[in-house]
Short mmCIF file of C-alpha atoms and ligand atoms in Angstrom, two decimals:
data_model
loop_
_atom_site.label_atom_id
_atom_site.label_comp_id
_atom_site.label_asym_id
_atom_site.label_seq_id
_atom_site.Cartn_x
_atom_site.Cartn_y
_atom_site.Cartn_z
CA MET A 844 0.00 0.00 0.00
CA ARG A 845 2.89 2.37 0.80
CA VAL A 846 4.37 1.84 -2.63
CA LYS A 847 1.05 2.08 -4.45
CA ILE A 848 0.25 5.39 -2.73
CA ALA A 849 3.68 6.81 -3.54
CA LEU A 850 3.39 5.81 -7.20
CA LEU A 851 -0.07 7.38 -7.45
CA GLU A 852 1.15 10.55 -5.74
CA LYS A 853 3.94 10.78 -8.31
CA GLY A 854 1.66 9.86 -11.23
CA ILE A 855 3.84 6.89 -12.20
CA GLU A 856 2.09 4.07 -14.05
CA VAL A 857 3.09 0.53 -13.23
CA GLN A 858 2.05 -2.97 -14.10
CA TYR A 859 0.73 -4.27 -10.79
CA LYS A 860 0.90 -7.96 -9.87
CA GLU A 861 -0.81 -9.15 -6.72
CA GLU A 862 0.38 -12.22 -4.83
CA LYS A 863 -2.46 -14.70 -4.31
CA ASP A 864 -1.21 -15.80 -0.89
CA VAL A 865 1.75 -14.38 1.02
CA PHE A 866 1.11 -16.44 4.14
CA GLU A 867 2.80 -19.63 3.00
CA ASP A 868 6.13 -19.75 1.16
CA LYS A 869 4.87 -22.65 -0.97
CA ASN A 870 2.07 -20.43 -2.35
CA LYS A 871 4.34 -17.51 -3.25
CA SER A 872 4.96 -16.86 -6.93
CA GLU A 873 8.26 -17.71 -8.61
CA LEU A 874 8.51 -14.03 -9.49
CA LEU A 875 8.36 -13.02 -5.82
CA LEU A 876 10.76 -15.75 -4.65
CA ASN A 877 13.26 -14.83 -7.37
CA SER A 878 12.88 -11.09 -6.86
CA ASN A 879 13.13 -11.08 -3.08
CA PRO A 880 14.93 -14.33 -2.17
CA ILE A 881 16.16 -12.89 1.14
CA HIS A 882 12.86 -11.92 2.76
CA LYS A 883 10.36 -13.48 0.31
CA LYS A 884 8.01 -10.59 1.07
CA VAL A 885 6.03 -8.02 -0.86
CA PRO A 886 6.36 -5.28 -1.95
CA VAL A 887 8.95 -5.57 -4.69
CA LEU A 888 9.44 -2.93 -7.35
CA ILE A 889 11.00 -4.01 -10.64
CA HIS A 890 12.36 -1.07 -12.59
CA ASN A 891 14.47 -1.37 -15.74
CA GLY A 892 14.82 -5.09 -15.00
CA LYS A 893 16.25 -4.47 -11.52
CA THR A 894 14.50 -5.35 -8.27
CA ILE A 895 14.14 -3.12 -5.24
CA CYS A 896 12.79 -4.59 -1.98
CA GLU A 897 11.58 -3.20 1.36
CA SER A 898 8.86 -0.56 1.27
CA LEU A 899 10.89 2.31 2.77
CA ILE A 900 13.81 1.64 0.43
CA ILE A 901 11.39 1.53 -2.52
CA LEU A 902 9.88 4.88 -1.48
CA GLU A 903 13.36 6.37 -1.31
CA TYR A 904 14.18 4.96 -4.75
CA ILE A 905 10.96 6.30 -6.28
CA ASP A 906 11.63 9.73 -4.81
CA GLU A 907 15.19 9.78 -6.18
CA VAL A 908 14.38 8.47 -9.64
CA TRP A 909 11.26 10.61 -10.22
CA LYS A 910 12.72 13.79 -8.74
CA GLN A 911 10.73 16.23 -10.81
CA GLU A 912 7.42 15.20 -9.21
CA GLN A 913 6.27 16.28 -5.73
CA GLN A 914 8.98 15.13 -3.29
CA LEU A 915 8.02 12.56 -0.66
CA PHE A 916 11.15 13.00 1.45
CA SER A 917 11.70 16.45 2.93
CA ALA A 918 14.60 18.55 1.64
CA ASP A 919 15.48 19.26 5.28
CA PRO A 920 17.84 16.60 6.78
CA TYR A 921 16.30 16.87 10.27
CA CYS A 922 12.76 16.36 8.94
CA ARG A 923 13.97 13.36 6.91
CA ALA A 924 15.65 11.86 9.99
CA ASN A 925 12.53 12.46 12.07
CA ALA A 926 10.27 10.77 9.50
CA ARG A 927 12.64 7.80 9.33
CA PHE A 928 12.65 7.57 13.13
CA TRP A 929 8.85 7.30 13.27
CA ILE A 930 8.71 4.80 10.42
CA ASP A 931 11.27 2.68 12.25
CA PHE A 932 9.20 2.98 15.45
CA PHE A 933 6.10 1.92 13.54
CA ASP A 934 7.78 -1.02 11.80
CA LYS A 935 9.52 -2.30 14.92
CA LYS A 936 6.92 -1.67 17.61
CA ILE A 937 3.45 -1.13 16.20
CA THR A 938 3.24 -3.86 13.54
CA SER A 939 4.11 -6.69 15.94
CA CYS A 940 1.69 -5.32 18.53
CA ALA A 941 -1.07 -4.93 15.91
CA LYS A 942 -0.66 -8.56 14.87
CA LYS A 943 -1.46 -9.65 18.42
CA LEU A 944 -4.78 -7.78 18.23
CA TRP A 945 -6.14 -10.37 15.81
CA ALA A 946 -3.77 -13.32 16.22
CA SER A 947 -3.93 -13.73 19.99
CA LYS A 948 -6.64 -13.99 22.61
CA GLY A 949 -7.31 -13.54 26.31
CA GLU A 950 -4.71 -11.73 28.40
CA GLU A 951 -2.20 -11.43 25.58
CA GLN A 952 -4.79 -9.73 23.38
CA GLY A 953 -5.85 -7.44 26.25
CA ALA A 954 -2.25 -6.37 26.87
CA ALA A 955 -1.73 -5.81 23.12
CA LYS A 956 -4.84 -3.61 23.03
CA GLU A 957 -3.52 -1.40 25.86
CA GLU A 958 -0.11 -1.17 24.20
CA PHE A 959 -1.63 -0.44 20.78
CA LEU A 960 -3.71 2.43 22.17
CA GLU A 961 -0.62 3.84 23.87
CA PHE A 962 1.23 3.71 20.53
CA LEU A 963 -1.64 5.47 18.75
CA LYS A 964 -1.56 8.20 21.39
CA VAL A 965 2.16 8.62 20.88
CA LEU A 966 1.53 9.04 17.14
CA GLU A 967 -1.34 11.44 17.78
CA ASN A 968 0.95 13.48 19.97
CA GLU A 969 3.58 13.56 17.21
CA LEU A 970 0.92 14.74 14.74
CA GLY A 971 -0.04 17.54 17.14
CA GLU A 972 -2.05 20.29 15.47
CA LYS A 973 -0.50 19.74 12.03
CA PRO A 974 -2.71 18.57 9.16
CA TYR A 975 -0.09 15.97 8.15
CA PHE A 976 2.82 14.37 9.98
CA GLY A 977 5.41 16.34 8.05
CA GLY A 978 3.48 19.64 8.29
CA ASP A 979 1.23 21.16 5.63
CA HIS A 980 1.79 18.53 2.95
CA PHE A 981 0.97 14.87 2.64
CA ALA A 982 4.39 13.17 2.47
CA LEU A 983 6.58 10.25 3.50
CA LEU A 984 5.37 9.63 7.04
CA ASP A 985 1.71 9.89 6.08
CA ILE A 986 2.30 7.35 3.30
CA ALA A 987 4.07 4.99 5.69
CA LEU A 988 1.43 5.19 8.43
CA ILE A 989 -1.89 5.42 6.62
CA PRO A 990 -2.11 1.77 5.40
CA ILE A 991 -2.66 0.33 8.89
CA THR A 992 -5.74 2.51 9.35
CA CYS A 993 -7.80 0.27 7.04
CA ARG A 994 -7.47 -2.35 9.81
CA PHE A 995 -8.73 -0.10 12.59
CA TYR A 996 -12.29 -1.36 12.12
CA THR A 997 -11.08 -4.97 12.50
CA TYR A 998 -9.08 -4.18 15.64
CA GLU A 999 -12.01 -2.23 17.11
CA LYS A 1000 -14.42 -5.10 16.51
CA LEU A 1001 -12.10 -7.81 17.82
CA CYS A 1002 -10.78 -5.91 20.84
CA LYS A 1003 -13.72 -3.64 21.64
CA PHE A 1004 -12.42 -0.10 21.51
CA SER A 1005 -12.95 3.01 19.42
CA VAL A 1006 -10.02 4.84 17.85
CA GLU A 1007 -12.34 7.83 17.38
CA GLU A 1008 -12.90 8.01 21.14
CA GLU A 1009 -9.29 7.38 22.08
CA CYS A 1010 -7.55 9.45 19.40
CA PRO A 1011 -9.97 11.89 17.70
CA LYS A 1012 -7.19 14.00 16.13
CA LEU A 1013 -5.58 10.95 14.60
CA MET A 1014 -8.94 10.03 13.07
CA GLU A 1015 -9.25 13.53 11.61
CA TRP A 1016 -5.90 12.91 9.93
CA VAL A 1017 -7.18 9.52 8.63
CA ARG A 1018 -10.20 11.25 7.06
CA ARG A 1019 -8.00 14.01 5.63
CA CYS A 1020 -5.67 11.46 4.03
CA ASN A 1021 -8.61 9.47 2.66
CA MET A 1022 -9.73 12.55 0.73
CA ARG A 1023 -6.69 12.01 -1.51
CA ASP A 1024 -7.19 9.78 -4.54
CA SER A 1025 -3.88 8.03 -3.94
CA VAL A 1026 -5.09 6.84 -0.53
CA SER A 1027 -8.76 6.15 -1.25
CA LYS A 1028 -7.84 4.17 -4.40
CA THR A 1029 -5.28 2.10 -2.50
CA LEU A 1030 -6.73 1.27 0.91
CA PRO A 1031 -9.17 -1.65 0.86
CA ASP A 1032 -12.66 -1.40 2.31
CA PRO A 1033 -12.33 -1.91 6.12
CA LEU A 1034 -15.32 -4.30 6.09
CA LYS A 1035 -13.58 -6.51 3.53
CA VAL A 1036 -10.41 -6.39 5.62
CA PHE A 1037 -12.48 -7.58 8.60
CA ASP A 1038 -13.92 -10.52 6.60
CA PHE A 1039 -10.45 -11.39 5.38
CA VAL A 1040 -9.01 -11.40 8.91
CA LEU A 1041 -11.89 -13.62 10.11
CA GLU A 1042 -11.05 -16.04 7.31
CA VAL A 1043 -7.37 -16.06 8.25
CA LYS A 1044 -8.27 -16.63 11.92
CA LYS A 1045 -10.34 -19.62 10.85
CA ARG A 1046 -7.61 -20.92 8.61
CA TYR A 1047 -5.09 -20.88 11.45
CA GLN A 1048 -7.69 -21.84 14.08
CA ILE A 1049 -7.30 -18.67 16.13
CA GLU A 1050 -10.76 -18.37 17.68
N1 GSH B 1243 9.78 -4.63 6.09
C1 GSH B 1243 9.00 -5.05 4.96
C2 GSH B 1243 7.76 -5.79 5.45
C3 GSH B 1243 6.94 -6.32 4.30
C4 GSH B 1243 5.91 -7.32 4.75
O1 GSH B 1243 5.77 -7.61 5.95
N2 GSH B 1243 5.20 -7.88 3.79
C5 GSH B 1243 4.20 -8.90 4.09
C6 GSH B 1243 2.85 -8.52 3.50
S1 GSH B 1243 2.31 -6.98 4.09
C7 GSH B 1243 4.64 -10.20 3.44
O2 GSH B 1243 4.99 -10.24 2.29
N3 GSH B 1243 4.63 -11.27 4.23
C8 GSH B 1243 5.00 -12.57 3.76
C9 GSH B 1243 5.74 -13.35 4.80
O3 GSH B 1243 5.89 -12.87 5.93
O4 GSH B 1243 6.18 -14.46 4.47
C10 GSH B 1243 8.63 -3.83 4.13
O5 GSH B 1243 8.39 -2.76 4.70
O6 GSH B 1243 8.61 -3.96 2.89
#
């Protein structure tokens, strides 16, 4: 989703290939396994016959190659470092916690819920009164963070909380971002995400 949003923001057309199933290595396409043999994960960008892996690295590549379009990374080194810091925080802390919201139960799920809400509050605090994380313009950090928001509905249903009640400013930012074509065309319908997660829970017998 990060890469799709960045490409749409830049107006770059690509041939998009979706993996049918990224949960099991045996179901991954030859193209994915050959393009990203180290991690075997999506996304992968293939440009001029060369592969680029890892979403943040792909965003950086896109921004450097298509320089003439609206820049995703700030020209200011401190702002770039700050955005990278928060993306690192998100990737290291929030994604593993978010997985526990749907893939665990009982006490573990309860603890994950508390931790997740704390993380959202930290992000809301970083957003402050700004319309976007980087300031007045939708940019790198917004692109990196917005994809998880299509799972909020799922987390709310499974763990019984409301992001709107806990973090109203963050939800204003979500709505603001969703007014952009790049975001609304990329993020899946939260209800479909919920159905998908229920299917996955069944598949792995997490009830
Ligand atoms: N750090 C990677 C994470 C990518 C990632 O977790 N991709 C998931 C789908 S969203 C995947 O391909 N998972 C397959 C697997 O874990 O085997 C990035 O930012 O590109």
